[in-house]
PDB file of C-alpha atoms in Angstrom:
ATOM      1  CA  MET A   1       0.000   0.000   0.000  1.00  0.00           C
ATOM      2  CA  ALA A   2       1.388   3.381  -1.025  1.00  0.00           C
ATOM      3  CA  LEU A   3       1.528   6.305   1.345  1.00  0.00           C
ATOM      4  CA  HIS A   4      -1.529   8.475   0.843  1.00  0.00           C
ATOM      5  CA  THR A   5       0.694  11.467   0.092  1.00  0.00           C
ATOM      6  CA  GLU A   6       2.155   9.613  -2.912  1.00  0.00           C
ATOM      7  CA  LEU A   7      -1.227   9.011  -4.565  1.00  0.00           C
ATOM      8  CA  ASP A   8      -2.177  11.123  -7.591  1.00  0.00           C
ATOM      9  CA  ILE A   9      -5.580  11.854  -6.062  1.00  0.00           C
ATOM     10  CA  TYR A  10      -3.889  13.257  -2.947  1.00  0.00           C
ATOM     11  CA  LYS A  11      -1.493  15.382  -5.005  1.00  0.00           C
ATOM     12  CA  THR A  12      -4.388  16.780  -7.025  1.00  0.00           C
ATOM     13  CA  GLY A  13      -6.323  17.415  -3.818  1.00  0.00           C
ATOM     14  CA  TYR A  14      -3.378  19.205  -2.275  1.00  0.00           C
ATOM     15  CA  ASP A  15      -3.044  21.362  -5.390  1.00  0.00           C
ATOM     16  CA  LEU A  16      -6.740  22.235  -5.060  1.00  0.00           C
ATOM     17  CA  PHE A  17      -6.269  22.987  -1.353  1.00  0.00           C
ATOM     18  CA  THR A  18      -3.406  25.419  -1.996  1.00  0.00           C
ATOM     19  CA  ARG A  19      -5.319  27.137  -4.811  1.00  0.00           C
ATOM     20  CA  VAL A  20      -8.547  27.643  -2.865  1.00  0.00           C
ATOM     21  CA  THR A  21      -6.603  28.883   0.158  1.00  0.00           C
ATOM     22  CA  LYS A  22      -5.011  31.609  -1.974  1.00  0.00           C
ATOM     23  CA  ILE A  23      -8.321  32.436  -3.671  1.00  0.00           C
ATOM     24  CA  VAL A  24     -10.184  32.742  -0.358  1.00  0.00           C
ATOM     25  CA  GLU A  25      -7.501  35.057   1.066  1.00  0.00           C
ATOM     26  CA  ASN A  26      -8.582  37.670  -1.483  1.00  0.00           C
ATOM     27  CA  MET A  27     -12.335  37.434  -0.898  1.00  0.00           C
ATOM     28  CA  LYS A  28     -14.161  40.260   0.835  1.00  0.00           C
ATOM     29  CA  ARG A  29     -14.895  39.678   4.486  1.00  0.00           C
ATOM     30  CA  PRO A  30     -18.622  38.746   4.668  1.00  0.00           C
ATOM     31  CA  PHE A  31     -18.457  36.236   1.814  1.00  0.00           C
ATOM     32  CA  LYS A  32     -15.046  35.015   2.925  1.00  0.00           C
ATOM     33  CA  HIS A  33     -16.375  34.062   6.358  1.00  0.00           C
ATOM     34  CA  LEU A  34     -19.649  32.635   5.112  1.00  0.00           C
ATOM     35  CA  ILE A  35     -18.564  30.648   2.042  1.00  0.00           C
ATOM     36  CA  GLY A  36     -14.815  31.046   1.529  1.00  0.00           C
ATOM     37  CA  GLU A  37     -13.775  29.428   4.786  1.00  0.00           C
ATOM     38  CA  GLU A  38     -16.213  26.587   4.124  1.00  0.00           C
ATOM     39  CA  ILE A  39     -14.539  25.961   0.758  1.00  0.00           C
ATOM     40  CA  VAL A  40     -11.171  25.646   2.497  1.00  0.00           C
ATOM     41  CA  ARG A  41     -12.571  23.343   5.229  1.00  0.00           C
ATOM     42  CA  GLU A  42     -14.320  21.035   2.772  1.00  0.00           C
ATOM     43  CA  THR A  43     -11.235  20.879   0.562  1.00  0.00           C
ATOM     44  CA  ALA A  44      -9.118  19.886   3.577  1.00  0.00           C
ATOM     45  CA  LYS A  45     -11.654  17.142   4.321  1.00  0.00           C
ATOM     46  CA  LEU A  46     -11.024  15.733   0.837  1.00  0.00           C
ATOM     47  CA  LEU A  47      -7.409  15.092   1.819  1.00  0.00           C
ATOM     48  CA  ILE A  48      -8.438  13.352   5.044  1.00  0.00           C
ATOM     49  CA  LEU A  49     -10.870  11.163   3.109  1.00  0.00           C
ATOM     50  CA  VAL A  50      -8.090  10.112   0.719  1.00  0.00           C
ATOM     51  CA  TYR A  51      -6.060   9.062   3.762  1.00  0.00           C
ATOM     52  CA  ARG A  52      -8.993   7.152   5.263  1.00  0.00           C
ATOM     53  CA  ALA A  53      -9.765   5.385   1.992  1.00  0.00           C
ATOM     54  CA  ASN A  54      -6.129   4.429   1.545  1.00  0.00           C
ATOM     55  CA  ILE A  55      -5.871   2.668   4.914  1.00  0.00           C
ATOM     56  CA  ALA A  56      -9.369   1.150   4.956  1.00  0.00           C
ATOM     57  CA  ASP A  57     -10.161  -2.413   3.969  1.00  0.00           C
ATOM     58  CA  ASP A  58     -13.532  -1.206   2.680  1.00  0.00           C
ATOM     59  CA  LYS A  59     -12.645   1.902   0.712  1.00  0.00           C
ATOM     60  CA  ALA A  60     -16.033   2.488  -0.911  1.00  0.00           C
ATOM     61  CA  PRO A  61     -17.733   4.365   1.964  1.00  0.00           C
ATOM     62  CA  HIS A  62     -14.858   6.839   2.274  1.00  0.00           C
ATOM     63  CA  LEU A  63     -14.674   7.339  -1.477  1.00  0.00           C
ATOM     64  CA  SER A  64     -18.434   7.885  -1.698  1.00  0.00           C
ATOM     65  CA  VAL A  65     -18.208  10.626   0.929  1.00  0.00           C
ATOM     66  CA  LEU A  66     -15.204  12.081  -0.897  1.00  0.00           C
ATOM     67  CA  ILE A  67     -17.191  12.280  -4.149  1.00  0.00           C
ATOM     68  CA  GLU A  68     -20.047  13.962  -2.286  1.00  0.00           C
ATOM     69  CA  LYS A  69     -17.647  16.519  -0.771  1.00  0.00           C
ATOM     70  CA  VAL A  70     -16.212  17.232  -4.235  1.00  0.00           C
ATOM     71  CA  LYS A  71     -19.739  18.121  -5.411  1.00  0.00           C
ATOM     72  CA  LEU A  72     -20.179  20.414  -2.409  1.00  0.00           C
ATOM     73  CA  VAL A  73     -16.899  22.216  -3.133  1.00  0.00           C
ATOM     74  CA  GLU A  74     -17.971  22.600  -6.771  1.00  0.00           C
ATOM     75  CA  LEU A  75     -21.276  24.100  -5.607  1.00  0.00           C
ATOM     76  CA  PHE A  76     -19.502  26.641  -3.388  1.00  0.00           C
ATOM     77  CA  LEU A  77     -17.124  27.529  -6.212  1.00  0.00           C
ATOM     78  CA  ARG A  78     -20.044  28.013  -8.615  1.00  0.00           C
ATOM     79  CA  LEU A  79     -21.762  30.290  -6.106  1.00  0.00           C
ATOM     80  CA  SER A  80     -18.522  32.253  -5.771  1.00  0.00           C
ATOM     81  CA  LEU A  81     -18.343  32.655  -9.545  1.00  0.00           C
ATOM     82  CA  ASP A  82     -22.005  33.627  -9.883  1.00  0.00           C
ATOM     83  CA  ASP A  83     -21.609  36.250  -7.138  1.00  0.00           C
ATOM     84  CA  GLU A  84     -18.438  37.495  -8.852  1.00  0.00           C
ATOM     85  CA  LYS A  85     -16.283  36.694  -5.818  1.00  0.00           C
ATOM     86  CA  ILE A  86     -13.861  34.707  -7.983  1.00  0.00           C
ATOM     87  CA  SER A  87     -12.865  35.148 -11.606  1.00  0.00           C
ATOM     88  CA  PRO A  88     -13.860  32.732 -14.370  1.00  0.00           C
ATOM     89  CA  ARG A  89     -10.186  31.792 -14.663  1.00  0.00           C
ATOM     90  CA  GLN A  90     -10.004  30.894 -10.956  1.00  0.00           C
ATOM     91  CA  TYR A  91     -13.241  28.948 -11.234  1.00  0.00           C
ATOM     92  CA  TYR A  92     -12.202  26.885 -14.236  1.00  0.00           C
ATOM     93  CA  GLY A  93      -8.758  26.223 -12.776  1.00  0.00           C
ATOM     94  CA  THR A  94     -10.273  24.794  -9.607  1.00  0.00           C
ATOM     95  CA  ILE A  95     -13.081  22.932 -11.372  1.00  0.00           C
ATOM     96  CA  LEU A  96     -10.557  21.066 -13.513  1.00  0.00           C
ATOM     97  CA  LEU A  97      -8.995  19.833 -10.272  1.00  0.00           C
ATOM     98  CA  THR A  98     -12.307  18.861  -8.651  1.00  0.00           C
ATOM     99  CA  GLN A  99     -13.307  16.955 -11.777  1.00  0.00           C
ATOM    100  CA  SER A 100      -9.994  15.110 -11.743  1.00  0.00           C
ATOM    101  CA  ILE A 101     -10.434  14.206  -8.080  1.00  0.00           C
ATOM    102  CA  GLY A 102     -13.984  12.998  -8.730  1.00  0.00           C
ATOM    103  CA  LYS A 103     -12.897  10.808 -11.643  1.00  0.00           C
ATOM    104  CA  GLN A 104      -9.993   9.344  -9.694  1.00  0.00           C
ATOM    105  CA  ALA A 105     -12.205   8.627  -6.679  1.00  0.00           C
ATOM    106  CA  SER A 106     -14.867   6.987  -8.855  1.00  0.00           C
ATOM    107  CA  GLY A 107     -12.281   4.796 -10.548  1.00  0.00           C
ATOM    108  CA  TRP A 108     -10.688   3.869  -7.233  1.00  0.00           C
ATOM    109  CA  ARG A 109     -14.082   3.018  -5.760  1.00  0.00           C
ATOM    110  CA  LYS A 110     -14.944   0.878  -8.770  1.00  0.00           C
ATOM    111  CA  SER A 111     -11.629  -0.994  -8.723  1.00  0.00           C
ATOM    112  CA  SER A 112     -11.772  -1.543  -4.968  1.00  0.00           C
ATOM    113  CA  SER A 113     -15.242  -3.090  -5.186  1.00  0.00           C
ATOM    114  CA  VAL A 114     -14.175  -5.791  -7.664  1.00  0.00           C
ATOM    115  CA  LYS A 115     -14.353  -9.123  -5.863  1.00  0.00           C
ATOM    116  CA  ARG A 116     -11.129 -11.086  -5.934  1.00  0.00           C
ATOM    117  CA  PRO A 117     -10.864 -14.771  -5.055  1.00  0.00           C
ATOM    118  CA  SER A 118     -10.058 -15.086  -1.369  1.00  0.00           C
ATOM    119  CA  HIS A 119      -8.331 -18.437  -1.834  1.00  0.00           C
ATOM    120  CA  GLY A 120      -5.712 -17.090  -4.220  1.00  0.00           C
ATOM    121  CA  GLY A 121      -6.461 -19.709  -6.840  1.00  0.00           C
ATOM    122  CA  GLN A 122      -7.188 -19.545 -10.527  1.00  0.00           C
ATOM    123  CA  GLY A 123     -10.969 -19.756 -10.569  1.00  0.00           C
ATOM    124  CA  ARG A 124     -13.161 -22.813 -10.010  1.00  0.00           C
ATOM    125  CA  HIS A 125     -11.782 -26.313  -9.470  1.00  0.00           C
ATOM    126  CA  ASP A 126     -14.828 -28.576  -9.862  1.00  0.00           C
TER     127      ASP A 126
END
């Protein structure tokens, strides 16, 4: 098992985390406290969920929550764009990262749910 910090999904998540932190720093105070800080918190939770999924035997529940959190971050970013609190360039730069995280999490969840023979053999031996 690889360290969670070596996984592509973690690296992408960390890139997203650093970007949203810088974006939120420049938001005006009322919106920053109401929505901006929530974006940063939810993005940090994505990184924790990658860690939890990596160490868990049953990865699917953690990855399902991760995918849900990605959608929440995307919603907050869309609201920020619509309210002109972030630029279209900032929005699209972060959305590319959230989409990548979502795709990686979906693929990981799918591959982790594939049943493998517990006996280590080569199929049926009737």
